């Protein structure tokens, strides 16, 4: 089983590309962001606590996230590959993942680093919306649904914006990224493939798939 990390700031296109790879290859994807946003919708103490943390832009505790990931890997150990989208977020999480994979005689095979300007990032994040039914991601500036108000993938007409995509939260998320996540570039330096993430969705996915096939 291959283990592939998608690394880059919020809004660089990781979620979009994870979706494409899962459609084309027998891979599964794990997005801690998606799992946590699901949890935040729950009407429970944990749900409300998670929602508060997401709204503030800071990260959930390493132990909690590591536990979620290990659980996911154990359940998907027979897949051809796992795409990690938005995890690990810092060096401690990367070490924990490495230990866990080693204990199953596995390792991170490749790390794709999505490189793009901050101006593009901001536009991508503020324009992002997703289908409430299947999770397909769109952007009001770049890539809206073909038929207005109807999901290309499943036909649903229900969409929403992420609560953590507000501009105020975004500045904090970018700061957290710069401080905790960019050291991973050094940590993974022997496995990194730099991708020009300014390019179109199709160009980026062609580039990623050429390394995975
Ligand atoms: P991440 O998961 O890295 O936070 P997303 O995949 O959610 O990023 O993408 C952020 C926004 O940018 C979404 O609205 C998505 O539709 C849009 N987007 C993603 N990739 C591209 C691209 N290559 N060109 C233009 N817009 C893109």
PDB file of C-alpha atoms and ligand atoms in Angstrom, residues 8-17 85 114 120-121 123-125 127-129 137-140 142-143 162 173 197-202 204, ligand 1:
ATOM      1  CA  UNK A   8       0.517  22.918   1.194  1.00  0.00           C
ATOM      2  CA  UNK A   9      -1.332  25.890   2.688  1.00  0.00           C
ATOM      3  CA  UNK A  10      -5.108  25.975   3.094  1.00  0.00           C
ATOM      4  CA  UNK A  11      -6.754  26.618  -0.277  1.00  0.00           C
ATOM      5  CA  UNK A  12      -3.910  25.258  -2.416  1.00  0.00           C
ATOM      6  CA  UNK A  13      -6.131  22.503  -3.884  1.00  0.00           C
ATOM      7  CA  UNK A  14      -5.328  19.440  -1.761  1.00  0.00           C
ATOM      8  CA  UNK A  15      -8.961  18.433  -1.202  1.00  0.00           C
ATOM      9  CA  UNK A  16      -9.825  18.861  -4.873  1.00  0.00           C
ATOM     10  CA  UNK A  17      -6.886  16.716  -5.983  1.00  0.00           C
ATOM     11  CA  UNK A  85      -4.947  15.556   2.906  1.00  0.00           C
ATOM     12  CA  UNK A 114       1.543  22.393  -3.635  1.00  0.00           C
ATOM     13  CA  UNK A 120      -4.280  33.018  -5.335  1.00  0.00           C
ATOM     14  CA  UNK A 121      -4.819  31.237  -2.018  1.00  0.00           C
ATOM     15  CA  UNK A 123      -9.235  33.923  -3.789  1.00  0.00           C
ATOM     16  CA  UNK A 124      -9.506  30.157  -3.715  1.00  0.00           C
ATOM     17  CA  UNK A 125     -10.535  30.052  -0.090  1.00  0.00           C
ATOM     18  CA  UNK A 127     -14.676  31.453  -3.280  1.00  0.00           C
ATOM     19  CA  UNK A 128     -14.792  27.841  -2.111  1.00  0.00           C
ATOM     20  CA  UNK A 129     -18.090  25.997  -1.635  1.00  0.00           C
ATOM     21  CA  UNK A 137     -15.621  21.099  -4.131  1.00  0.00           C
ATOM     22  CA  UNK A 138     -16.298  24.157  -6.347  1.00  0.00           C
ATOM     23  CA  UNK A 139     -15.169  27.752  -6.555  1.00  0.00           C
ATOM     24  CA  UNK A 140     -17.311  30.746  -7.476  1.00  0.00           C
ATOM     25  CA  UNK A 142     -12.727  29.517 -10.977  1.00  0.00           C
ATOM     26  CA  UNK A 143     -14.875  26.452 -11.241  1.00  0.00           C
ATOM     27  CA  UNK A 162     -17.116  26.244   5.270  1.00  0.00           C
ATOM     28  CA  UNK A 173      -4.849  29.540   9.498  1.00  0.00           C
ATOM     29  CA  UNK A 197      -0.466  24.581  -7.893  1.00  0.00           C
ATOM     30  CA  UNK A 198      -1.229  27.828  -9.779  1.00  0.00           C
ATOM     31  CA  UNK A 199      -2.164  25.636 -12.763  1.00  0.00           C
ATOM     32  CA  UNK A 200      -5.684  24.417 -13.562  1.00  0.00           C
ATOM     33  CA  UNK A 201      -7.269  21.496 -11.675  1.00  0.00           C
ATOM     34  CA  UNK A 202      -6.748  19.259 -14.708  1.00  0.00           C
ATOM     35  CA  UNK A 204      -2.349  19.634 -11.538  1.00  0.00           C
TER      36      UNK A 204
HETATM   37  P1  LIG B   1      -7.372  22.686   0.306  1.00  0.00           P
HETATM   38  O1  LIG B   1      -7.978  21.336   0.480  1.00  0.00           O
HETATM   39  O2  LIG B   1      -5.899  22.638   0.020  1.00  0.00           O
HETATM   40  O3  LIG B   1      -7.689  23.653   1.412  1.00  0.00           O
HETATM   41  P2  LIG B   1      -9.327  22.916  -1.876  1.00  0.00           P
HETATM   42  O4  LIG B   1      -9.104  21.703  -2.698  1.00  0.00           O
HETATM   43  O5  LIG B   1     -10.536  22.948  -1.021  1.00  0.00           O
HETATM   44  O6  LIG B   1      -8.007  23.319  -1.034  1.00  0.00           O
HETATM   45  O7  LIG B   1      -9.359  24.133  -2.925  1.00  0.00           O
HETATM   46  C1  LIG B   1      -9.625  25.471  -2.484  1.00  0.00           C
HETATM   47  C2  LIG B   1     -10.522  26.185  -3.502  1.00  0.00           C
HETATM   48  O8  LIG B   1      -9.802  26.413  -4.707  1.00  0.00           O
HETATM   49  C3  LIG B   1     -11.763  25.406  -3.920  1.00  0.00           C
HETATM   50  O9  LIG B   1     -12.829  26.320  -4.083  1.00  0.00           O
HETATM   51  C4  LIG B   1     -11.401  24.756  -5.236  1.00  0.00           C
HETATM   52  O10 LIG B   1     -12.555  24.594  -6.078  1.00  0.00           O
HETATM   53  C5  LIG B   1     -10.440  25.772  -5.825  1.00  0.00           C
HETATM   54  N1  LIG B   1      -9.364  25.130  -6.570  1.00  0.00           N
HETATM   55  C6  LIG B   1      -8.674  24.019  -6.237  1.00  0.00           C
HETATM   56  N2  LIG B   1      -7.716  23.746  -7.140  1.00  0.00           N
HETATM   57  C7  LIG B   1      -7.801  24.735  -8.074  1.00  0.00           C
HETATM   58  C8  LIG B   1      -7.060  25.040  -9.282  1.00  0.00           C
HETATM   59  N3  LIG B   1      -6.037  24.269  -9.697  1.00  0.00           N
HETATM   60  N4  LIG B   1      -7.425  26.144  -9.986  1.00  0.00           N
HETATM   61  C9  LIG B   1      -8.447  26.940  -9.567  1.00  0.00           C
HETATM   62  N5  LIG B   1      -9.166  26.711  -8.442  1.00  0.00           N
HETATM   63  C10 LIG B   1      -8.859  25.631  -7.705  1.00  0.00           C
END
